[in-house]
PDB file of C-alpha atoms and ligand atoms in Angstrom:
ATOM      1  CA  UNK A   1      11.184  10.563  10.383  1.00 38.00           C
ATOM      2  CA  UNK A   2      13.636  10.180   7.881  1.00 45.00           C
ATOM      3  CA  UNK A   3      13.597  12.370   5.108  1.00 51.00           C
ATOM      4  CA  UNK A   4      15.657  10.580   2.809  1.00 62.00           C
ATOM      5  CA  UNK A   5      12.949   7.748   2.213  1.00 73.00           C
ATOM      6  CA  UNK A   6      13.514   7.952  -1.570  1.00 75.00           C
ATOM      7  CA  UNK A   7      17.000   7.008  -1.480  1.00 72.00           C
ATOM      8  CA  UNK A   8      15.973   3.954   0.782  1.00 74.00           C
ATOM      9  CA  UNK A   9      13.413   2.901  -1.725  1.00 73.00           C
ATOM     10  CA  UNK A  10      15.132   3.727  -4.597  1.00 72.00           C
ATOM     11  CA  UNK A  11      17.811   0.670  -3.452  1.00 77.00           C
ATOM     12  CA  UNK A  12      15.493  -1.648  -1.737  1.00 87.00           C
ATOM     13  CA  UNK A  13      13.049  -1.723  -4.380  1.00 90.00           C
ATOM     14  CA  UNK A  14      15.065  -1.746  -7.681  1.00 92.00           C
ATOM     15  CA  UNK A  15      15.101  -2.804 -11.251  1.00 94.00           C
ATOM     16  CA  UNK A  16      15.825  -6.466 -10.875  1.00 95.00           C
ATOM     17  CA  UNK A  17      12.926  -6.323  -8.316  1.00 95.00           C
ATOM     18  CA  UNK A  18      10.453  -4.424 -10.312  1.00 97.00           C
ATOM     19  CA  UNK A  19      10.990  -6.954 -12.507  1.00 97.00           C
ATOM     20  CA  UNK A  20      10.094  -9.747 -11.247  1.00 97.00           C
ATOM     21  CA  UNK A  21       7.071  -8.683  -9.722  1.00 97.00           C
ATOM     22  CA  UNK A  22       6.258  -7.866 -13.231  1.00 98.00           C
ATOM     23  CA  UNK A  23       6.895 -11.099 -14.375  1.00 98.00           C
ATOM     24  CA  UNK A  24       5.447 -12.866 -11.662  1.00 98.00           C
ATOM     25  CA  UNK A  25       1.944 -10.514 -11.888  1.00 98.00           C
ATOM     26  CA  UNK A  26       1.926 -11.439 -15.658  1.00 98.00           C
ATOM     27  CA  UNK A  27       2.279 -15.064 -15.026  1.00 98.00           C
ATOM     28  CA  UNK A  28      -0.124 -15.694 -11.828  1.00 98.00           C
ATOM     29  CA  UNK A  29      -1.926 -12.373 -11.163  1.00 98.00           C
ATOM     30  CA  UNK A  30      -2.297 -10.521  -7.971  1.00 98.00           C
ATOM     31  CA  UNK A  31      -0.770 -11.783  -5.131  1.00 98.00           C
ATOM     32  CA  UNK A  32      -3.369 -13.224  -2.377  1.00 98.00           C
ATOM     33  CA  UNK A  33      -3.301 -10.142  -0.363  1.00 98.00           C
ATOM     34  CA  UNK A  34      -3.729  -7.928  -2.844  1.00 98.00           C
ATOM     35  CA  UNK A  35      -6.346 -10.090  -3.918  1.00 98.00           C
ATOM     36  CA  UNK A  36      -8.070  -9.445  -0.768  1.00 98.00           C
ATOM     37  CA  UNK A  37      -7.632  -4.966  -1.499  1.00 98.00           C
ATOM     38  CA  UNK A  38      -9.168  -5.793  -4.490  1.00 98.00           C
ATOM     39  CA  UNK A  39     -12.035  -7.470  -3.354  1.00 98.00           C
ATOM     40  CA  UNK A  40     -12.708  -5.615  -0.491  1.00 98.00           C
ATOM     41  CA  UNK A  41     -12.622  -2.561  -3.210  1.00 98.00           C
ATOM     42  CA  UNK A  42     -15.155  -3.720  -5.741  1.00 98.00           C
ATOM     43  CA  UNK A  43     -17.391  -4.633  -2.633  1.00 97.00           C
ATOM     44  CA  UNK A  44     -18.108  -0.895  -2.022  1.00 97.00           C
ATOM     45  CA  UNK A  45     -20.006  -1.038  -5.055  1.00 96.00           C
ATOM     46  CA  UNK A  46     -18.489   2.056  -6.211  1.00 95.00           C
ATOM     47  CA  UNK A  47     -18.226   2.425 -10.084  1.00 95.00           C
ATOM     48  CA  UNK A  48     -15.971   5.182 -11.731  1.00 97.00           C
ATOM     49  CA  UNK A  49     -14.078   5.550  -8.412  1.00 98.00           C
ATOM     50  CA  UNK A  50     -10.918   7.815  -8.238  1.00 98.00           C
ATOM     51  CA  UNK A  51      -8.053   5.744  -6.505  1.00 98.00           C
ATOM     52  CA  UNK A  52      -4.631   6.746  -4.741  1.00 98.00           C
ATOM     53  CA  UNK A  53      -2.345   4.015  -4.028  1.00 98.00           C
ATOM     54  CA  UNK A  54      -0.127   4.354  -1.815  1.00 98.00           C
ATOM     55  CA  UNK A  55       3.390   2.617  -2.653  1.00 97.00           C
ATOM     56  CA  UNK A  56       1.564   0.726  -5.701  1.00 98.00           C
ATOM     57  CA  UNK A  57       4.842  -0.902  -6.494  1.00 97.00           C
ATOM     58  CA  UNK A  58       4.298  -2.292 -10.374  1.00 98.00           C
ATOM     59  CA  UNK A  59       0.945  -1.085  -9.948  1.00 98.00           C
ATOM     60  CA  UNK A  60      -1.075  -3.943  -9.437  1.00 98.00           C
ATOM     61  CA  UNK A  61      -4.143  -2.280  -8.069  1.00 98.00           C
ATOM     62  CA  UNK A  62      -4.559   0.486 -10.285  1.00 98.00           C
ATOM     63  CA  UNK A  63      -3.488  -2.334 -13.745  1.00 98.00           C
ATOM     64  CA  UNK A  64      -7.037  -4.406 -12.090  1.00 98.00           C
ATOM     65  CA  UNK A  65      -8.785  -1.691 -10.839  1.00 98.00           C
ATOM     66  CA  UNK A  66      -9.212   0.684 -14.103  1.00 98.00           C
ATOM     67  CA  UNK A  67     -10.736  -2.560 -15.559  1.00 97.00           C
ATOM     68  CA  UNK A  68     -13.846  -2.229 -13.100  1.00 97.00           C
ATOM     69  CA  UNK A  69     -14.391   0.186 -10.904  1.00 98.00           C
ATOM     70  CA  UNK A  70     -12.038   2.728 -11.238  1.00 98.00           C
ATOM     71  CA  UNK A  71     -11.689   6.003 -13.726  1.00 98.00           C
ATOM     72  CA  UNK A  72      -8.717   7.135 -12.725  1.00 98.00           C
ATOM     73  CA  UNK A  73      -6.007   6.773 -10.466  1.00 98.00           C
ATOM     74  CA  UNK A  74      -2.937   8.265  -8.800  1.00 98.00           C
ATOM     75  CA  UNK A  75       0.135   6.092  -7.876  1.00 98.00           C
ATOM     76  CA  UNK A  76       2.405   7.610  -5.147  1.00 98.00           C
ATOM     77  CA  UNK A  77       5.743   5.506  -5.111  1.00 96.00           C
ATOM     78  CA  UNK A  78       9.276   6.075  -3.591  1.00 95.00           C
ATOM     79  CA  UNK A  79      10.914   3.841  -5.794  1.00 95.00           C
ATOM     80  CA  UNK A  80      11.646   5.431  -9.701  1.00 95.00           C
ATOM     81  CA  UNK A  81      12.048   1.467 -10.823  1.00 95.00           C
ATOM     82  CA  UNK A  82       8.648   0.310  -9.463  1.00 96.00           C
ATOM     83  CA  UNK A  83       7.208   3.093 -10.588  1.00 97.00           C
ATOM     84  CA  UNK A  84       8.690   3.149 -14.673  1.00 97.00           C
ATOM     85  CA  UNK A  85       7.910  -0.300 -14.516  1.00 97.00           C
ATOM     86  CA  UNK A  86       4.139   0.722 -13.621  1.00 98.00           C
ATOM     87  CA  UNK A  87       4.483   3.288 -15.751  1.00 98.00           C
ATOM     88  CA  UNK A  88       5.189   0.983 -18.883  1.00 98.00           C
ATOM     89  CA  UNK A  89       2.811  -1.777 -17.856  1.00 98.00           C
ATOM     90  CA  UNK A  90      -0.253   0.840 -17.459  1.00 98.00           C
ATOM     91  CA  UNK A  91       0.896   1.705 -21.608  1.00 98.00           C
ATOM     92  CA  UNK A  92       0.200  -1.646 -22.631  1.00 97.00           C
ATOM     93  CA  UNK A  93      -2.930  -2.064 -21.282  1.00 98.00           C
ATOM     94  CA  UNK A  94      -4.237   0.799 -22.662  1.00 97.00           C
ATOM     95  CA  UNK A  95      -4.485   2.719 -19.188  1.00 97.00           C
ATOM     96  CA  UNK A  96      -1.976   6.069 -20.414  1.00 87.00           C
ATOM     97  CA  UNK A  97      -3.615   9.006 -19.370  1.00 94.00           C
ATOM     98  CA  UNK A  98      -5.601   7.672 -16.522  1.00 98.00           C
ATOM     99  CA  UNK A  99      -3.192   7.275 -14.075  1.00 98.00           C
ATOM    100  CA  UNK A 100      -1.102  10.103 -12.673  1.00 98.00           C
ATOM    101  CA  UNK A 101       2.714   8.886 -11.509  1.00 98.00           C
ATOM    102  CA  UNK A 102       4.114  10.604  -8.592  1.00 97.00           C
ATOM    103  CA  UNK A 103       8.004   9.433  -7.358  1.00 96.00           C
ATOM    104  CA  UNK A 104       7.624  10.688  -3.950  1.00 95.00           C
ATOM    105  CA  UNK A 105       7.693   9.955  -0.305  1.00 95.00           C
ATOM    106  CA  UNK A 106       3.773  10.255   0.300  1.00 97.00           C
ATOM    107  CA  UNK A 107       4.047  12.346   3.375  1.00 97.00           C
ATOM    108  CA  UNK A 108       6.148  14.977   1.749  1.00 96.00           C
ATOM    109  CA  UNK A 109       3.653  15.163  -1.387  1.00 97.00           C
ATOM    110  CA  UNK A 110       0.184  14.166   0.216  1.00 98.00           C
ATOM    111  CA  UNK A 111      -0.876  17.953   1.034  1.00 97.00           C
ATOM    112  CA  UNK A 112      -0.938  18.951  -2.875  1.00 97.00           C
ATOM    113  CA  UNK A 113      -2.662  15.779  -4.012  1.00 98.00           C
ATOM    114  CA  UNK A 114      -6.605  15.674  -4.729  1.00 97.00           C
ATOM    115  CA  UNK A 115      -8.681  13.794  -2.769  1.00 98.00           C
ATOM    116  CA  UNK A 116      -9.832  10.442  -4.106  1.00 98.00           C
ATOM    117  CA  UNK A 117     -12.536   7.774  -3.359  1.00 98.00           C
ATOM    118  CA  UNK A 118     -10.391   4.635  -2.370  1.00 98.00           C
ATOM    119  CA  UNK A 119      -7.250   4.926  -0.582  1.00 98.00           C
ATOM    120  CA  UNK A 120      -4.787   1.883  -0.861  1.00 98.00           C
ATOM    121  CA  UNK A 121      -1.764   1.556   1.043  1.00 98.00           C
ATOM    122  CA  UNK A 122       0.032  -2.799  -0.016  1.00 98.00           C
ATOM    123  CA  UNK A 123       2.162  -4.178   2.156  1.00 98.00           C
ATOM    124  CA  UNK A 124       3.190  -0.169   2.463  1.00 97.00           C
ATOM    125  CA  UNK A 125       2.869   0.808   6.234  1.00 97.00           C
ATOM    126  CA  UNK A 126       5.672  -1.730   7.155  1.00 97.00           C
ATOM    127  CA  UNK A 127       8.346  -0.349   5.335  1.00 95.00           C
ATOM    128  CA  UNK A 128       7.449   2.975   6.866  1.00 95.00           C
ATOM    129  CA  UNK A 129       8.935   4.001  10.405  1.00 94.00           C
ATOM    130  CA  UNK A 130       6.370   6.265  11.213  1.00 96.00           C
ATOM    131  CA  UNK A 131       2.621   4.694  10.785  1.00 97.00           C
ATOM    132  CA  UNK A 132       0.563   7.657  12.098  1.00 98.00           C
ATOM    133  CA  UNK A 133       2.102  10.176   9.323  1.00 97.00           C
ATOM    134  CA  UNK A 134       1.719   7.930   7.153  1.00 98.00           C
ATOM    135  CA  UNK A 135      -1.884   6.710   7.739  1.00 98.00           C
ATOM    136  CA  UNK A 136      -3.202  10.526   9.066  1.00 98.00           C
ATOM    137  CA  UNK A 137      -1.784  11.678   4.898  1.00 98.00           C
ATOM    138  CA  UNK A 138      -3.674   8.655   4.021  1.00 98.00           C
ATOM    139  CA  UNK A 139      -7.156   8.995   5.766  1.00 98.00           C
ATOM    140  CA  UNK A 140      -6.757  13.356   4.714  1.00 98.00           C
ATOM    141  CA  UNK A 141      -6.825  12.205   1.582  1.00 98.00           C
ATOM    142  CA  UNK A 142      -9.475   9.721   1.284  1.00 98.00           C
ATOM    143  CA  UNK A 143     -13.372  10.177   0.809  1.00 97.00           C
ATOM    144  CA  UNK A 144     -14.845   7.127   0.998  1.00 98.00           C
ATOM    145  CA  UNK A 145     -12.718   4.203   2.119  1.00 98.00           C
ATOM    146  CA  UNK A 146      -9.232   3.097   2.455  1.00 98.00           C
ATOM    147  CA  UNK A 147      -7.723  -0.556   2.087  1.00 98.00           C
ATOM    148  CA  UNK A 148      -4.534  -1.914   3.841  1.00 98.00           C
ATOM    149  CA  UNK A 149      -2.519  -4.882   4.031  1.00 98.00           C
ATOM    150  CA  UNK A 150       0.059  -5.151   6.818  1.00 98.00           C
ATOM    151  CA  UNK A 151       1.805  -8.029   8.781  1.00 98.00           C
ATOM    152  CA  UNK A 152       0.052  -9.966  11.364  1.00 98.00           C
ATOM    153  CA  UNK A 153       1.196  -9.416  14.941  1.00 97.00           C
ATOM    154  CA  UNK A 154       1.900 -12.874  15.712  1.00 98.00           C
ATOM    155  CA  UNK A 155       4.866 -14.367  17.839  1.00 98.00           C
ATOM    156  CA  UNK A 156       6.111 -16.098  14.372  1.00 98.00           C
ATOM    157  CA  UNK A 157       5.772 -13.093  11.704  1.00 98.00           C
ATOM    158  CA  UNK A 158       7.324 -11.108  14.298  1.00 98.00           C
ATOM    159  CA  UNK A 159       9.972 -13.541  14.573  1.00 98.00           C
ATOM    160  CA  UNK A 160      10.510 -13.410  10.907  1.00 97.00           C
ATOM    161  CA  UNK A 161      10.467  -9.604  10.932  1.00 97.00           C
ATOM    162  CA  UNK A 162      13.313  -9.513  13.119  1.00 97.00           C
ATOM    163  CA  UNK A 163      15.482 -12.081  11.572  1.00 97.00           C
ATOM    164  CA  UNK A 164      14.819  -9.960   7.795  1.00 96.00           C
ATOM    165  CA  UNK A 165      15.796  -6.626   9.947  1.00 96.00           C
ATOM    166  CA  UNK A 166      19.130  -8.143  11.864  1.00 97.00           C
ATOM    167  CA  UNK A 167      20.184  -9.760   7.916  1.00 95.00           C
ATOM    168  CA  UNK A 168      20.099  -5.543   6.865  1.00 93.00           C
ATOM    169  CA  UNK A 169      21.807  -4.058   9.939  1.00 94.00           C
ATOM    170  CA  UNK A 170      24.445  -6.730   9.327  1.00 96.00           C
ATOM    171  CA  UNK A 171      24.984  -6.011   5.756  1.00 91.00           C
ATOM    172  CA  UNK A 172      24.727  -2.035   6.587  1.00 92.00           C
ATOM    173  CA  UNK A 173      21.321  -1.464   4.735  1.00 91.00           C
ATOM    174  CA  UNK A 174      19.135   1.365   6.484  1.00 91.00           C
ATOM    175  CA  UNK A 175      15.929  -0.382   5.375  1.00 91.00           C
ATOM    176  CA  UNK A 176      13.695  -2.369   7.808  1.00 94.00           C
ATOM    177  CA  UNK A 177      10.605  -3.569   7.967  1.00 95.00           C
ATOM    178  CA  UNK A 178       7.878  -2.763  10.528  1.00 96.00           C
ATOM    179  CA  UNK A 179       5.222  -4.486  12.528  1.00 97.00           C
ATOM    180  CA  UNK A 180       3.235  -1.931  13.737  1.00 97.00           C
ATOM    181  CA  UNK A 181       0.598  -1.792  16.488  1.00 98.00           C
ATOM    182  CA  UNK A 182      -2.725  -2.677  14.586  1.00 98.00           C
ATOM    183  CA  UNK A 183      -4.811  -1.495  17.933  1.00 98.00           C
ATOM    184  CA  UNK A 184      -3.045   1.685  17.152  1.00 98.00           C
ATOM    185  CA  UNK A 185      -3.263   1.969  13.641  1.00 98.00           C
ATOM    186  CA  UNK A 186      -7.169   1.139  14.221  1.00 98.00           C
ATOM    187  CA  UNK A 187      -7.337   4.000  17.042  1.00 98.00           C
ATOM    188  CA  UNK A 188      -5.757   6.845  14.788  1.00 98.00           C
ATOM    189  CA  UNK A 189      -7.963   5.488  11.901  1.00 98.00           C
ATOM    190  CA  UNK A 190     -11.005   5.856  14.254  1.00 98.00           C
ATOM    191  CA  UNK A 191      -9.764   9.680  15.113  1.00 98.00           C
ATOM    192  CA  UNK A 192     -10.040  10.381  11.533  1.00 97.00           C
ATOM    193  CA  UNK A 193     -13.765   9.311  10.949  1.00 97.00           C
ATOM    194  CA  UNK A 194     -13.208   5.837  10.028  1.00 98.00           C
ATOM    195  CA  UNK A 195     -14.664   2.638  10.871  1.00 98.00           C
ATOM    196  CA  UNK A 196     -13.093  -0.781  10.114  1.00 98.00           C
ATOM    197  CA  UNK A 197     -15.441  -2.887   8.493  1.00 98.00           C
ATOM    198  CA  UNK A 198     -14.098  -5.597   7.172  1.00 98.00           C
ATOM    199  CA  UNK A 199     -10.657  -7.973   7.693  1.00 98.00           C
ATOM    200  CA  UNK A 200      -9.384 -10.879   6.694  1.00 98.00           C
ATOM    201  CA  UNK A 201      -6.009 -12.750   7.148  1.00 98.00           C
ATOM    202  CA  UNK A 202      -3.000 -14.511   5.521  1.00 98.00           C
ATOM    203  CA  UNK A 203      -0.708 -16.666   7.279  1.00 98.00           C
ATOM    204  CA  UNK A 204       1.415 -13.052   7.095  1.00 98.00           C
ATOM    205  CA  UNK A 205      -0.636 -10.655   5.898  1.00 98.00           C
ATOM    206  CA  UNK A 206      -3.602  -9.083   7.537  1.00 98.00           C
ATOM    207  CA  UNK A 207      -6.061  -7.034   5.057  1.00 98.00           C
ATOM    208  CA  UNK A 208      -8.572  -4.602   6.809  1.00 98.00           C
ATOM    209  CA  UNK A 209     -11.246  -2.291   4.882  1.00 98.00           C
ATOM    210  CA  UNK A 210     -11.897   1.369   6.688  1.00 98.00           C
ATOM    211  CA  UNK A 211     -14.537   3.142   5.758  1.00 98.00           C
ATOM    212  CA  UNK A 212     -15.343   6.775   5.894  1.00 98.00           C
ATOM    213  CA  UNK A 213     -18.433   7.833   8.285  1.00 96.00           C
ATOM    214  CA  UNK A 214     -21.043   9.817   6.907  1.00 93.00           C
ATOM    215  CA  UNK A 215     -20.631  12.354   9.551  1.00 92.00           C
ATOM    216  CA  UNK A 216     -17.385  13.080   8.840  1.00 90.00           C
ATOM    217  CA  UNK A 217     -18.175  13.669   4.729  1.00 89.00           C
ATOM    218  CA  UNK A 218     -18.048  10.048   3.810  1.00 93.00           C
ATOM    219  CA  UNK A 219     -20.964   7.522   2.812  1.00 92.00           C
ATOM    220  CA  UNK A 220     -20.593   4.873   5.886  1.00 91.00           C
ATOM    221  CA  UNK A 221     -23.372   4.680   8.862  1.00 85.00           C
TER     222      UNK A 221
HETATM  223  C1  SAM B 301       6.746  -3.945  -0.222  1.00 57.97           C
HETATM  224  S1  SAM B 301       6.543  -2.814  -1.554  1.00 57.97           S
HETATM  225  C2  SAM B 301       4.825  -3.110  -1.958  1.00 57.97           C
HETATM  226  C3  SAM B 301       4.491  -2.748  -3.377  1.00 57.97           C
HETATM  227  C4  SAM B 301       3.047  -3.072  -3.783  1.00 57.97           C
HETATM  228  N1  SAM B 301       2.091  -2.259  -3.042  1.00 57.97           N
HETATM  229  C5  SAM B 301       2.787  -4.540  -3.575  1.00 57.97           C
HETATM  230  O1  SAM B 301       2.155  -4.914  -2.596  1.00 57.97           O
HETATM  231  O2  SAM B 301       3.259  -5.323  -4.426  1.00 57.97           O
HETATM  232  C6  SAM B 301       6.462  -1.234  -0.754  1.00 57.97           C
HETATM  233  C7  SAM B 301       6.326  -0.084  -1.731  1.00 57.97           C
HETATM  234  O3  SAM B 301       5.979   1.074  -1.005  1.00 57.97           O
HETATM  235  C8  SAM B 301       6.797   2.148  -1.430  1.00 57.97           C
HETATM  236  N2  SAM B 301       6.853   3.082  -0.290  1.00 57.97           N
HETATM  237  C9  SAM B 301       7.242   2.821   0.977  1.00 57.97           C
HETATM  238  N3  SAM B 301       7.116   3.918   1.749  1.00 57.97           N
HETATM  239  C10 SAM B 301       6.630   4.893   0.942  1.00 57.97           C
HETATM  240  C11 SAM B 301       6.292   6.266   1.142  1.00 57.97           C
HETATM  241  N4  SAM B 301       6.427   6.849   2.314  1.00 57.97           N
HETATM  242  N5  SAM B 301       5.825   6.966   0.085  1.00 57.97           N
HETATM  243  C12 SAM B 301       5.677   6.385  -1.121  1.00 57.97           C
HETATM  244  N6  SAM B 301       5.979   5.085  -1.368  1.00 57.97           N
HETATM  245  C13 SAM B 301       6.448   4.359  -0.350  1.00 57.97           C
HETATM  246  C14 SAM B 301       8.098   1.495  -1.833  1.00 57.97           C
HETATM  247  O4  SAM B 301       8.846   2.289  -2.711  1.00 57.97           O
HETATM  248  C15 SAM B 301       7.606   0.210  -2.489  1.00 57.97           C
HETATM  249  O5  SAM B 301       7.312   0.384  -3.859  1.00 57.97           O
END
């Protein structure tokens, strides 16, 4: 696992970038899979939850989710542009002080953070090499439930995939992009004490809701 996942970030997912998610969130909203995270989050009926997101980006989740159901949040981010954009948009709306900002590659950080009620990891596991790390930091640090988005494993998104991955090797960029097993991200999920309980899918994106099983310290049965 590469240890230098900062430095990828911190060039794949720049200013320019940061700011035109911005822009684009202010103009339309969440995107349609987020849409689905946040849905599948309010339906736990949980109110004052703690959140961690996982590679918020421009902080999308935690910008809806301190409206509702959330009291606090931390956003774990590789990228210092996503996350000083965040960081500015929480100001406006009046979230300062409820969300903790943490430049970081998850993994290296994940030990030292608090638990928190919902987990959220955006279109985050495929732009990670290493799924199980990332998803075992994940599920240690979750109590309730944790929400994911992550490409489909279809012929055509795979396709895709490996057309966006052959553009970067040609222009010499370290970053890919990942489809990773979902049987096996389900199985390592399932080691940890959680149980998938809802999903629902994009033409790309596929959004599934774990949740943690009361015998293993969560409120699922
Ligand atoms: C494709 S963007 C998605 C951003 C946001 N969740 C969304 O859906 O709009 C992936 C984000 O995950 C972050 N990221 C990827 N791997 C990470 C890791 N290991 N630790 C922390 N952040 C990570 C990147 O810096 C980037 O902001």
């Amino acid at each position: 696992m590469p240890r230098h996942c900062c430095e990828i970030e911190n060039k794949t997912f720049g200013e320019a970038g940061a700011k035109a998610n911005l822009k684009k969130y202010r103009r339309r909203g969440p995107a349609k899979q987020t849409r689905m995270i946040l849905e599948a989050a309010r339906s736990l009926g949980i109110k004052n939850a703690t959140l961690l997101d996982v590679g918020g980006g421009i902080g999308t989740i935690h910008h809806e989710l301190l409206n509702d159901i959330a009291s606090t949040a931390a956003h774990v981010d590789a990228s210092a542009a996503y996350l000083k954009i965040a960081k500015e948009e929480a100001q406006r709306l009046g979230h300062d002080g409820r969300v903790e900002f943490i430049h970081a590659d998850f993994t290296d950080v994940a030990g030292g953070l608090p638990q928190a009620d919902v987990v959220t990891l955006d279109r985050v596991v495929c732009c990670y090499p290493n799924f199980r790390e990332l998803l075992k930091a994940a599920s240690s640090k979750c109590r309730k439930a944790i929400a994911l988005t992550y490409p489909r494993e279809t012929w055509y998104v795979k396709a895709i995939i490996s057309a966006m991955n052959l553009f970067q090797r040609l222009r010499r960029d370290p970053f890919r992009v990942f489809v990773h097993p979902v049987n096996e991200m389900e199985s390592l999920l399932n080691g940890e004490g959680f149980q998938r309980t809802s999903t629902r899918r994009l033409f790309v994106w596929e959004m599934s809701l774990y949740r943690k099983l009361a015998e293993q310290g969560g409120d699922f049965n």
